[in-house]
Coordinates of C-alpha atoms in Angstrom, one line a residue:
Chain A
A1 CA 80.5 135.8 106.2
Q2 CA 79.6 133.7 109.1
T3 CA 82.1 132.3 111.5
V4 CA 81.8 129.8 114.4
T5 CA 84.2 129.6 117.3
Q6 CA 84.7 126.8 119.8
S7 CA 87.2 128.1 122.3
Q8 CA 87.8 124.8 124.2
P9 CA 89.9 122.4 122.1
E10 CA 89.7 119.7 124.9
M11 CA 87.7 119.1 128.0
S12 CA 87.2 116.3 130.4
V13 CA 84.5 115.5 132.9
Q14 CA 83.9 112.8 135.4
E15 CA 81.2 110.3 134.7
A16 CA 77.8 111.4 136.0
E17 CA 78.9 115.0 136.2
T18 CA 77.7 117.9 134.1
V19 CA 79.8 119.7 131.4
T20 CA 79.2 122.7 129.2
L21 CA 80.8 123.1 125.8
S22 CA 80.9 126.7 124.5
C23 CA 80.2 127.9 121.0
T24 CA 80.0 131.5 119.7
Y25 CA 79.1 132.6 116.2
D26 CA 79.1 135.7 114.1
T27 CA 76.4 136.5 111.6
S28 CA 74.3 139.3 110.3
E29 CA 71.6 136.9 109.2
N30 CA 68.4 136.6 111.1
N31 CA 67.0 133.3 109.9
Y32 CA 69.3 130.5 110.8
Y33 CA 69.7 127.2 112.7
L34 CA 72.4 126.0 115.0
F35 CA 73.4 122.4 115.6
W36 CA 75.6 120.3 117.8
Y37 CA 77.1 117.2 116.2
K38 CA 79.0 114.4 118.0
Q39 CA 81.7 112.4 116.4
P40 CA 82.8 109.4 118.4
P41 CA 86.3 108.1 117.5
S42 CA 86.3 106.6 114.0
R43 CA 82.6 107.1 113.6
Q44 CA 80.4 109.4 111.7
M45 CA 79.0 112.7 112.9
I46 CA 75.7 112.3 114.6
L47 CA 73.2 115.1 115.3
V48 CA 72.9 115.8 119.0
I49 CA 70.6 118.8 119.1
R50 CA 69.3 121.6 117.0
Q51 CA 68.0 125.1 117.7
E52 CA 66.0 127.4 115.5
A53 CA 67.1 131.0 115.8
Y54 CA 63.5 132.3 115.9
K55 CA 62.7 130.2 119.0
Q56 CA 63.4 131.7 122.3
Q57 CA 63.0 128.4 124.2
N58 CA 66.2 126.5 124.6
A59 CA 66.2 123.0 122.9
T60 CA 66.6 119.9 125.0
E61 CA 67.1 116.3 124.1
N62 CA 67.2 114.0 127.1
R63 CA 70.5 114.7 128.9
F64 CA 71.5 117.3 126.3
S65 CA 70.4 120.9 126.4
V66 CA 71.5 124.2 125.0
N67 CA 71.8 127.7 126.3
F68 CA 71.0 129.9 123.3
Q69 CA 71.7 133.6 123.7
K70 CA 70.8 135.2 120.4
A71 CA 71.9 138.7 121.3
A72 CA 75.3 137.4 122.5
K73 CA 75.5 135.0 119.6
S74 CA 76.2 132.2 122.0
F75 CA 75.1 128.6 121.7
S76 CA 76.5 126.3 124.5
L77 CA 75.8 122.6 124.9
K78 CA 75.2 121.2 128.4
I79 CA 75.6 117.5 128.9
S80 CA 74.1 116.3 132.2
D81 CA 74.9 113.0 133.9
S82 CA 77.8 112.4 131.6
Q83 CA 78.4 108.9 130.4
L84 CA 81.4 107.1 129.0
G85 CA 79.7 106.9 125.6
D86 CA 79.6 110.7 125.5
T87 CA 83.4 110.7 124.8
A88 CA 83.7 112.2 121.4
M89 CA 84.5 115.3 119.4
Y90 CA 81.7 117.8 119.4
F91 CA 81.1 120.2 116.6
C92 CA 79.0 123.3 116.7
A93 CA 77.5 124.2 113.3
F94 CA 75.7 127.2 111.8
M95 CA 73.2 127.1 108.9
N96 CA 71.8 130.1 107.1
V97 CA 68.3 129.2 106.0
D98 CA 68.1 132.0 103.4
S99 CA 71.2 130.7 101.6
G100 CA 69.0 128.1 99.9
T101 CA 71.8 125.5 100.0
Y102 CA 71.6 124.8 103.8
K103 CA 75.4 124.4 104.0
Y104 CA 77.0 124.2 107.4
I105 CA 79.7 126.4 108.9
F106 CA 81.5 124.4 111.5
G107 CA 83.6 125.3 114.5
T108 CA 86.9 123.7 115.2
G109 CA 85.4 121.2 117.6
T110 CA 85.9 120.3 121.3
R111 CA 87.3 116.9 122.2
L112 CA 85.4 115.7 125.3
K113 CA 86.7 112.9 127.4
V114 CA 84.4 111.4 130.0
L115 CA 86.4 109.8 132.8
A116 CA 85.4 106.7 134.8
Chain B
E1 CA 68.3 103.7 110.5
P2 CA 69.5 104.6 107.0
E3 CA 73.1 105.8 106.8
V4 CA 75.3 107.7 104.4
T5 CA 78.1 105.4 103.3
Q6 CA 81.5 106.4 102.0
T7 CA 84.2 104.4 100.3
P8 CA 87.0 103.9 100.6
S9 CA 87.7 104.6 104.3
H10 CA 91.3 105.4 103.5
Q11 CA 92.9 106.3 100.1
V12 CA 96.6 106.8 99.5
T13 CA 97.5 108.4 96.2
Q14 CA 100.6 109.8 94.6
M15 CA 100.7 113.5 94.0
G16 CA 99.4 114.4 90.6
Q17 CA 97.2 111.4 90.4
E18 CA 93.4 111.6 90.0
V19 CA 91.3 110.3 92.9
I20 CA 87.6 109.6 93.1
L21 CA 85.8 109.5 96.5
R22 CA 82.5 107.8 96.6
C23 CA 79.4 108.3 98.7
V24 CA 76.0 106.7 98.8
P25 CA 73.6 109.2 100.3
I26 CA 70.4 108.2 102.1
S27 CA 67.9 107.2 99.4
N28 CA 65.2 109.8 99.6
H29 CA 67.5 112.7 100.2
L30 CA 67.8 115.5 97.7
Y31 CA 70.6 117.7 98.9
F32 CA 74.2 116.5 98.9
Y33 CA 77.4 118.0 100.3
W34 CA 81.1 117.4 100.5
Y35 CA 83.2 118.8 103.4
R36 CA 86.8 118.3 104.2
Q37 CA 88.8 118.5 107.4
I38 CA 92.6 118.9 107.3
L39 CA 94.2 117.3 110.3
G40 CA 93.8 119.5 113.4
Q41 CA 91.7 122.1 111.6
K42 CA 88.0 122.8 111.2
V43 CA 85.5 121.0 109.0
E44 CA 85.2 123.1 105.8
F45 CA 82.4 123.2 103.3
L46 CA 83.4 122.3 99.7
V47 CA 80.3 122.0 97.6
S48 CA 76.6 121.5 97.7
F49 CA 74.6 119.7 95.0
Y50 CA 70.9 119.8 94.3
N51 CA 68.7 118.9 91.4
N52 CA 71.7 117.5 89.5
E53 CA 73.8 120.6 89.6
I54 CA 76.1 122.4 91.9
S55 CA 74.2 124.9 94.1
E56 CA 77.1 126.4 95.9
K57 CA 80.9 125.9 96.0
S58 CA 83.6 127.3 98.2
E59 CA 86.8 128.9 97.1
I60 CA 88.5 125.7 98.0
F61 CA 86.5 123.9 95.2
D62 CA 88.6 125.0 92.3
D63 CA 88.9 123.6 88.8
Q64 CA 90.7 120.5 90.1
F65 CA 87.5 119.4 91.9
S66 CA 84.3 118.1 90.3
V67 CA 81.2 116.3 91.6
E68 CA 78.8 113.9 89.9
R69 CA 75.8 111.9 90.6
P70 CA 76.2 109.4 87.8
D71 CA 73.5 106.9 88.5
G72 CA 71.0 108.5 90.9
S73 CA 72.5 106.8 93.9
N74 CA 76.2 107.5 94.1
F75 CA 77.6 110.9 94.7
T76 CA 81.3 111.3 93.8
L77 CA 84.0 113.8 94.4
K78 CA 86.8 113.8 91.9
I79 CA 90.2 115.5 92.4
R80 CA 91.8 115.7 89.0
S81 CA 95.5 116.2 89.9
T82 CA 96.1 115.8 93.6
K83 CA 98.4 118.1 95.6
L84 CA 100.0 117.4 99.0
E85 CA 97.6 120.0 100.6
D86 CA 94.6 117.9 99.5
S87 CA 95.5 115.4 102.3
A88 CA 92.5 115.5 104.6
M89 CA 89.4 113.7 105.8
Y90 CA 86.6 114.2 103.3
F91 CA 83.0 113.9 104.6
C92 CA 79.9 113.4 102.5
A93 CA 76.5 114.5 103.8
S94 CA 73.0 114.4 102.6
R95 CA 69.8 116.1 103.6
A96 CA 66.1 115.5 103.0
W97 CA 63.8 118.0 101.5
G98 CA 61.2 119.3 103.9
T99 CA 58.7 122.0 104.2
L100 CA 60.5 123.1 107.3
S101 CA 64.1 124.2 107.0
N102 CA 65.2 122.3 110.0
Q103 CA 66.1 119.1 108.3
P104 CA 69.6 118.2 109.5
Q105 CA 72.4 116.9 107.4
H106 CA 73.4 113.2 107.8
F107 CA 77.1 112.5 107.5
G108 CA 79.1 109.5 106.4
D109 CA 82.2 108.1 108.2
G110 CA 84.6 110.0 106.0
T111 CA 87.4 109.1 103.6
R112 CA 90.9 109.8 104.8
L113 CA 92.9 110.9 101.8
S114 CA 96.6 110.8 102.0
I115 CA 98.7 112.3 99.2
L116 CA 102.3 111.2 99.0

């Protein structure tokens, strides 16, 4: 069975600084995707970034980038130039492509607060 | 941008009562999911639904739970006889079909279910 671990329950960062959220996972599968979702207070989860396991190149989306270390089963999220609007709960999620259902396995989340 | 909508946002129910949580997925999506998050815990997969049938369910999804897509637009989760431990936030998600497996899930705002 797959598991996803986010070891940082809460983090804070000063506006305009950089912060890294960690995520590790455990799987014996080879064909999978990893995702980071953001959940602002009282709002729905929004996709931040995704990474295909077969790609060696780390995904980037504007100020968001990942450090994907497949051998170490690590998938951290880096937020550069943090903005107040980045304040949210961040969830790491694993999806096994070969399952056919594309369900997600989530981590427990990291609550990020960006300070003015 | 199309959204997944869930109603109600908050449901309070007496233990032993039946409850129906409603979701309207994005219109051209084909995969549907329910997840739940007990306060302070991780988001857990409950069930996936595709082609008008359950494609996978977790061990949480016992005989008290059922899902339906009664009219081609709504996707409902029914809990037949609620227990105190069913108190949680319930998230609906939908996903498009695609030739690539990297289609992400889109989430609703969630329904907070409180069992008294």
